[in-house]
């Protein structure tokens, strides 16, 4: 257990104890198993996605300020999260007993020489310091808003301020499709995650220092196919069932090539046909490939071809029953 994992788990326990409810009851309300919540509260595991943490905190009665602080604690714990075995059949991930745990550090090309930073939580807030106790050297964007003292912590889910507005404006400048309202909600989370994947950064869903730099670099584009182009490609590939295939894709992603959907077990679904992490492994693909409309649609057709049905998309059964021709 690391310092940050310990602090994150302690905060979860505080919320749980204050609620006066047991793990199983909280799990039913939050959409997670009681055993998973127990692992998170005991510090044995850190969820790979914040959504289950947010749901747990909400049913515990957490305030908006507590939700923001909890997200920051999760982001710090996630940065040094022990690598875990990918979950199967909705079970919580477990650390293999046959090998010593390894610390998973954020990876980005060209940053191998960067010194490991120590994050210190102080009563007045979060202060980033280097190993020798000095503040990090200002970068080439030190004068930009996201690197100001007001935006020093990672910009994250649940936040509502000018830092979020700056992030949203930068995403729009990268040709991302989203509203600029200063509120970090699911729409902003999806675009931030997609931006991180396309920029070659860990897809953590929080705007950390590396993501801030990449946003200001203006080298990553969120431009993509229109819904019309996506539909045309689907019909060209799914010649056997074009109407149903389009209905499935519209149900899954609104025909948005950069659609991302987190699951309560920490996994994610990617792209037009919302291909899951597990399916990506089966198909030999990556989230970045899943954002490519050609690859995503072709991969979905490969899944369909196995049994000539759409059983890989059970949540879109309504679309299966009443596909709308276009």
Short mmCIF file of C-alpha atoms in Angstrom, two decimals:
data_model
loop_
_atom_site.label_atom_id
_atom_site.label_comp_id
_atom_site.label_asym_id
_atom_site.label_seq_id
_atom_site.Cartn_x
_atom_site.Cartn_y
_atom_site.Cartn_z
CA UNK A 1 0.00 0.00 0.00
CA UNK A 2 1.37 3.40 -0.97
CA UNK A 3 0.84 6.66 0.89
CA UNK A 4 -1.69 7.83 -1.68
CA UNK A 5 -3.57 4.51 -1.69
CA UNK A 6 -3.75 4.69 2.09
CA UNK A 7 -5.18 8.23 2.05
CA UNK A 8 -7.68 7.32 -0.68
CA UNK A 9 -8.86 4.22 1.22
CA UNK A 10 -9.11 6.18 4.49
CA UNK A 11 -11.36 8.75 2.83
CA UNK A 12 -13.62 6.01 1.48
CA UNK A 13 -13.83 4.44 4.94
CA UNK A 14 -14.78 7.79 6.43
CA UNK A 15 -17.65 8.16 3.97
CA UNK A 16 -18.76 4.57 4.53
CA UNK A 17 -18.67 4.83 8.35
CA UNK A 18 -20.54 8.13 8.26
CA UNK A 19 -23.30 6.57 6.14
CA UNK A 20 -23.92 3.89 8.75
CA UNK A 21 -24.56 1.30 6.02
CA UNK A 22 -22.86 -2.00 5.22
CA UNK A 23 -20.86 -2.85 2.12
CA UNK A 24 -23.53 -5.04 0.55
CA UNK A 25 -26.26 -2.44 0.91
CA UNK A 26 -24.02 0.35 -0.38
CA UNK A 27 -22.93 -1.89 -3.24
CA UNK A 28 -26.51 -2.50 -4.35
CA UNK A 29 -27.16 1.24 -4.41
CA UNK A 30 -23.86 2.11 -6.12
CA UNK A 31 -24.00 -0.66 -8.72
CA UNK A 32 -20.95 -2.55 -7.44
CA UNK A 33 -20.35 -5.67 -5.41
CA UNK A 34 -19.88 -5.37 -1.67
CA UNK A 35 -16.60 -7.26 -1.92
CA UNK A 36 -15.27 -4.71 -4.43
CA UNK A 37 -16.16 -1.81 -2.14
CA UNK A 38 -14.49 -3.59 0.77
CA UNK A 39 -11.30 -3.98 -1.26
CA UNK A 40 -11.29 -0.29 -2.13
CA UNK A 41 -11.98 0.82 1.45
CA UNK A 42 -9.29 -1.49 2.85
CA UNK A 43 -6.69 -0.25 0.36
CA UNK A 44 -6.22 -3.64 -1.28
CA UNK A 45 -7.25 -2.29 -4.67
CA UNK A 46 -7.74 1.03 -6.47
CA UNK A 47 -10.45 1.09 -9.15
CA UNK A 48 -9.19 1.92 -12.64
CA UNK A 49 -12.15 4.24 -13.27
CA UNK A 50 -13.63 6.92 -11.04
CA UNK A 51 -17.26 6.22 -11.90
CA UNK A 52 -17.75 3.49 -9.29
CA UNK A 53 -16.03 5.68 -6.68
CA UNK A 54 -18.32 8.59 -7.53
CA UNK A 55 -21.43 6.39 -7.25
CA UNK A 56 -20.26 5.00 -3.90
CA UNK A 57 -19.59 8.49 -2.52
CA UNK A 58 -22.96 9.78 -3.69
CA UNK A 59 -24.92 7.04 -1.93
CA UNK A 60 -22.85 7.78 1.18
CA UNK A 61 -24.10 11.37 1.04
CA UNK A 62 -20.84 13.06 -0.01
CA UNK A 63 -21.02 16.80 -0.70
CA UNK A 64 -19.78 18.43 -3.92
CA UNK A 65 -16.60 19.55 -2.12
CA UNK A 66 -16.02 16.03 -0.80
CA UNK A 67 -16.56 14.55 -4.26
CA UNK A 68 -13.91 16.87 -5.69
CA UNK A 69 -11.43 16.05 -2.94
CA UNK A 70 -12.13 12.33 -3.34
CA UNK A 71 -11.47 12.52 -7.08
CA UNK A 72 -8.10 14.17 -6.45
CA UNK A 73 -7.19 11.47 -3.94
CA UNK A 74 -8.24 8.78 -6.43
CA UNK A 75 -6.16 10.38 -9.20
CA UNK A 76 -3.06 10.36 -6.98
CA UNK A 77 -3.63 6.76 -5.88
CA UNK A 78 -4.30 5.67 -9.47
CA UNK A 79 -0.98 7.16 -10.61
CA UNK A 80 0.89 4.57 -8.53
CA UNK A 81 -1.73 1.82 -8.64
CA UNK A 82 -0.41 -1.73 -8.43
CA UNK A 83 -0.84 -3.49 -11.76
CA UNK A 84 -3.72 -5.90 -11.50
CA UNK A 85 -5.03 -8.90 -13.39
CA UNK A 86 -7.75 -7.72 -15.84
CA UNK A 87 -11.21 -8.42 -14.36
CA UNK A 88 -13.28 -11.26 -15.73
CA UNK A 89 -17.04 -11.71 -15.63
CA UNK A 90 -17.52 -8.54 -13.60
CA UNK A 91 -15.33 -9.70 -10.70
CA UNK A 92 -13.03 -7.20 -8.98
CA UNK A 93 -9.42 -7.28 -10.20
CA UNK A 94 -6.95 -9.18 -8.05
CA UNK A 95 -3.21 -8.95 -7.69
CA UNK A 96 -1.48 -12.17 -8.81
CA UNK A 97 0.06 -14.06 -5.90
CA UNK A 98 2.82 -15.63 -7.96
CA UNK A 99 4.74 -12.44 -8.58
CA UNK A 100 5.62 -9.40 -6.46
CA UNK A 101 3.48 -6.37 -7.18
CA UNK A 102 4.87 -3.80 -9.57
CA UNK A 103 4.17 -0.12 -9.39
CA UNK A 104 2.45 1.20 -12.51
CA UNK A 105 3.76 4.64 -13.36
CA UNK A 106 2.26 6.92 -16.00
CA UNK A 107 3.99 6.27 -19.32
CA UNK A 108 4.68 8.77 -22.08
CA UNK A 109 7.31 8.75 -24.84
CA UNK A 110 10.19 11.10 -24.18
CA UNK A 111 9.64 11.36 -20.43
CA UNK A 112 11.89 8.54 -19.25
CA UNK A 113 14.41 10.99 -17.81
CA UNK A 114 11.87 12.92 -15.77
CA UNK A 115 12.45 12.57 -12.01
CA UNK A 116 9.75 10.83 -9.95
CA UNK A 117 7.56 13.44 -8.27
CA UNK A 118 6.31 13.11 -4.72
CA UNK A 119 2.83 14.43 -4.07
CA UNK A 120 2.31 15.93 -0.63
CA UNK A 121 -1.18 16.55 0.76
CA UNK A 122 -1.22 19.58 3.04
CA UNK A 123 -4.08 21.08 4.98
CA UNK A 124 -4.13 24.03 2.61
CA UNK A 125 -4.34 21.89 -0.52
CA UNK A 126 -2.12 19.88 -2.88
CA UNK A 127 1.51 20.88 -3.38
CA UNK A 128 3.68 19.23 -6.03
CA UNK A 129 7.32 18.89 -5.07
CA UNK A 130 10.32 17.02 -6.43
CA UNK A 131 12.34 14.39 -4.58
CA UNK A 132 14.70 16.98 -3.07
CA UNK A 133 11.80 19.12 -1.82
CA UNK A 134 12.08 21.87 -4.42
CA UNK A 135 9.21 23.00 -6.62
CA UNK A 136 9.25 21.72 -10.20
CA UNK A 137 10.89 24.00 -12.74
CA UNK A 138 8.35 26.07 -14.68
CA UNK A 139 7.69 24.72 -18.16
CA UNK A 140 7.16 26.59 -21.38
CA UNK A 141 3.50 27.09 -20.49
CA UNK A 142 4.08 28.34 -16.95
CA UNK A 143 2.17 31.54 -17.73
CA UNK A 144 -0.97 29.71 -18.95
CA UNK A 145 -4.07 29.33 -16.81
CA UNK A 146 -3.90 25.56 -16.33
CA UNK A 147 -0.45 25.93 -14.78
CA UNK A 148 -1.53 28.70 -12.40
CA UNK A 149 -1.97 28.15 -8.68
CA UNK A 150 -5.75 28.03 -9.13
CA UNK A 151 -5.47 24.96 -11.38
CA UNK A 152 -2.55 23.25 -9.61
CA UNK A 153 -4.42 20.01 -8.77
CA UNK A 154 -5.58 17.81 -11.66
CA UNK A 155 -8.73 19.23 -13.25
CA UNK A 156 -11.26 16.47 -12.72
CA UNK A 157 -14.82 15.14 -12.69
CA UNK A 158 -17.29 17.20 -10.67
CA UNK A 159 -15.24 20.39 -10.88
CA UNK A 160 -16.94 23.63 -11.97
CA UNK A 161 -14.70 26.66 -12.46
CA UNK A 162 -12.58 28.63 -14.90
CA UNK A 163 -10.01 25.81 -15.05
CA UNK A 164 -12.64 23.52 -16.57
CA UNK A 165 -13.64 26.28 -18.99
CA UNK A 166 -10.02 26.55 -20.13
CA UNK A 167 -9.82 22.77 -20.66
CA UNK A 168 -13.05 22.80 -22.66
CA UNK A 169 -11.89 25.71 -24.81
CA UNK A 170 -8.64 23.88 -25.56
CA UNK A 171 -10.55 20.71 -26.48
CA UNK A 172 -12.75 22.74 -28.82
CA UNK A 173 -9.58 24.24 -30.34
CA UNK A 174 -8.50 20.65 -30.97
CA UNK A 175 -11.78 20.26 -32.91
CA UNK A 176 -13.49 18.36 -30.14
CA UNK A 177 -17.28 18.43 -30.08
CA UNK A 178 -18.50 19.51 -26.63
CA UNK A 179 -20.22 22.32 -24.80
CA UNK A 180 -18.18 24.99 -23.00
CA UNK A 181 -20.03 25.45 -19.71
CA UNK A 182 -17.28 25.30 -17.10
CA UNK A 183 -18.64 22.04 -15.68
CA UNK A 184 -16.55 18.84 -15.79
CA UNK A 185 -19.25 16.27 -16.45
CA UNK A 186 -19.54 13.06 -18.50
CA UNK A 187 -19.25 14.91 -21.83
CA UNK A 188 -15.97 16.55 -20.84
CA UNK A 189 -14.72 13.28 -19.33
CA UNK A 190 -15.28 11.50 -22.66
CA UNK A 191 -13.40 14.16 -24.63
CA UNK A 192 -10.52 14.33 -22.15
CA UNK A 193 -10.16 10.53 -22.25
CA UNK A 194 -10.24 10.49 -26.06
CA UNK A 195 -7.70 13.31 -26.20
CA UNK A 196 -5.34 11.42 -23.87
CA UNK A 197 -5.56 8.27 -25.99
CA UNK A 198 -4.86 10.16 -29.21
CA UNK A 199 -2.02 12.10 -27.57
CA UNK A 200 -0.36 8.88 -26.38
CA UNK A 201 -1.02 9.58 -22.69
CA UNK A 202 -2.45 7.30 -19.99
CA UNK A 203 -6.24 7.49 -20.30
CA UNK A 204 -6.92 8.54 -16.71
CA UNK A 205 -9.76 10.96 -17.40
CA UNK A 206 -8.21 13.73 -15.29
CA UNK A 207 -6.31 16.69 -16.69
CA UNK A 208 -2.88 16.21 -15.13
CA UNK A 209 0.35 18.04 -15.91
CA UNK A 210 1.14 15.99 -19.03
CA UNK A 211 -2.36 16.48 -20.40
CA UNK A 212 -2.22 20.23 -19.76
CA UNK A 213 1.02 20.44 -21.75
CA UNK A 214 -0.42 18.37 -24.60
CA UNK A 215 -3.51 20.60 -24.74
CA UNK A 216 -1.36 23.71 -25.07
CA UNK A 217 0.91 22.04 -27.62
CA UNK A 218 -2.00 21.90 -30.11
CA UNK A 219 -0.52 18.80 -31.78
CA UNK A 220 -3.43 16.42 -31.13
CA UNK A 221 -6.66 16.68 -33.12
CA UNK A 222 -10.08 15.38 -32.13
CA UNK A 223 -11.43 15.91 -35.64
CA UNK A 224 -13.20 12.84 -36.97
CA UNK A 225 -15.84 11.45 -39.26
CA UNK A 226 -19.34 12.89 -39.31
CA UNK A 227 -22.35 10.71 -38.46
CA UNK A 228 -23.22 10.59 -42.17
CA UNK A 229 -19.78 9.27 -43.08
CA UNK A 230 -19.94 6.68 -40.29
CA UNK A 231 -23.35 5.43 -41.44
CA UNK A 232 -22.18 5.14 -45.04
CA UNK A 233 -19.19 3.05 -43.98
CA UNK A 234 -21.33 0.78 -41.78
CA UNK A 235 -23.70 0.09 -44.65
CA UNK A 236 -20.81 -0.64 -46.99
CA UNK A 237 -19.33 -3.20 -44.55
CA UNK A 238 -22.49 -4.75 -43.09
CA UNK A 239 -24.06 -5.58 -46.44
CA UNK A 240 -25.92 -8.52 -44.87
CA UNK A 241 -27.78 -6.41 -42.26
CA UNK A 242 -27.13 -2.71 -42.90
CA UNK A 243 -30.21 -1.28 -41.13
CA UNK A 244 -29.68 -3.28 -37.95
CA UNK A 245 -25.96 -2.53 -37.88
CA UNK A 246 -26.61 1.20 -38.16
CA UNK A 247 -29.25 0.99 -35.42
CA UNK A 248 -26.82 -0.85 -33.13
CA UNK A 249 -24.07 1.73 -33.70
CA UNK A 250 -26.46 4.64 -33.18
CA UNK A 251 -27.65 3.07 -29.94
CA UNK A 252 -24.10 2.37 -28.75
CA UNK A 253 -22.35 5.63 -29.61
CA UNK A 254 -24.65 8.03 -31.48
CA UNK A 255 -22.31 7.26 -34.42
CA UNK A 256 -19.52 9.17 -32.64
CA UNK A 257 -16.08 7.66 -33.47
CA UNK A 258 -14.57 9.02 -30.22
CA UNK A 259 -17.30 7.83 -27.86
CA UNK A 260 -15.99 6.39 -24.58
CA UNK A 261 -18.13 4.68 -21.95
CA UNK A 262 -16.71 3.58 -18.56
CA UNK A 263 -18.04 0.49 -16.82
CA UNK A 264 -18.43 -0.01 -13.08
CA UNK A 265 -15.79 -2.77 -13.09
CA UNK A 266 -13.13 -0.32 -14.29
CA UNK A 267 -13.14 -1.33 -17.96
CA UNK A 268 -14.16 0.91 -20.86
CA UNK A 269 -15.92 0.60 -24.20
CA UNK A 270 -14.46 2.40 -27.21
CA UNK A 271 -15.57 3.95 -30.46
CA UNK A 272 -18.52 3.56 -32.78
CA UNK A 273 -19.46 0.00 -31.82
CA UNK A 274 -18.30 0.42 -28.20
CA UNK A 275 -15.77 -2.41 -28.29
CA UNK A 276 -14.84 -3.38 -24.75
CA UNK A 277 -11.33 -3.71 -23.34
CA UNK A 278 -11.75 -7.49 -23.25
CA UNK A 279 -12.86 -7.62 -26.87
CA UNK A 280 -9.96 -5.37 -27.87
CA UNK A 281 -7.60 -7.93 -26.41
CA UNK A 282 -9.35 -10.69 -28.36
CA UNK A 283 -9.10 -8.65 -31.56
CA UNK A 284 -5.50 -7.59 -31.00
CA UNK A 285 -6.47 -3.92 -30.96
CA UNK A 286 -5.93 -0.84 -28.81
CA UNK A 287 -8.16 2.07 -27.75
CA UNK A 288 -6.41 4.25 -30.31
CA UNK A 289 -7.27 1.78 -33.07
CA UNK A 290 -10.83 1.56 -31.76
CA UNK A 291 -11.17 5.30 -32.43
CA UNK A 292 -10.41 4.70 -36.12
CA UNK A 293 -13.82 4.29 -37.81
CA UNK A 294 -12.50 1.89 -40.45
CA UNK A 295 -10.87 -0.39 -37.87
CA UNK A 296 -13.81 -0.20 -35.47
CA UNK A 297 -16.47 -1.02 -38.04
CA UNK A 298 -14.41 -3.81 -39.57
CA UNK A 299 -13.75 -5.25 -36.09
CA UNK A 300 -17.47 -5.14 -35.28
CA UNK A 301 -18.20 -7.01 -38.51
CA UNK A 302 -15.67 -9.66 -37.51
CA UNK A 303 -17.55 -10.09 -34.21
CA UNK A 304 -20.87 -10.26 -36.05
CA UNK A 305 -19.51 -12.82 -38.52
CA UNK A 306 -18.76 -15.33 -35.76
CA UNK A 307 -22.46 -16.18 -35.33
CA UNK A 308 -24.13 -13.81 -37.79
CA UNK A 309 -25.90 -11.98 -34.99
CA UNK A 310 -25.44 -8.97 -32.72
CA UNK A 311 -25.18 -10.76 -29.37
CA UNK A 312 -22.08 -8.69 -28.52
CA UNK A 313 -24.39 -5.67 -28.05
CA UNK A 314 -27.11 -6.92 -25.67
CA UNK A 315 -27.77 -3.46 -24.20
CA UNK A 316 -29.02 -2.33 -27.60
CA UNK A 317 -31.76 -4.96 -27.79
CA UNK A 318 -34.34 -2.23 -28.42
CA UNK A 319 -32.46 -1.21 -31.54
CA UNK A 320 -32.36 -4.86 -32.60
CA UNK A 321 -36.11 -5.18 -32.28
CA UNK A 322 -36.95 -1.99 -34.13
CA UNK A 323 -34.09 -0.93 -36.40
CA UNK A 324 -34.85 2.33 -38.17
CA UNK A 325 -34.01 2.28 -41.89
CA UNK A 326 -32.23 5.34 -43.30
#
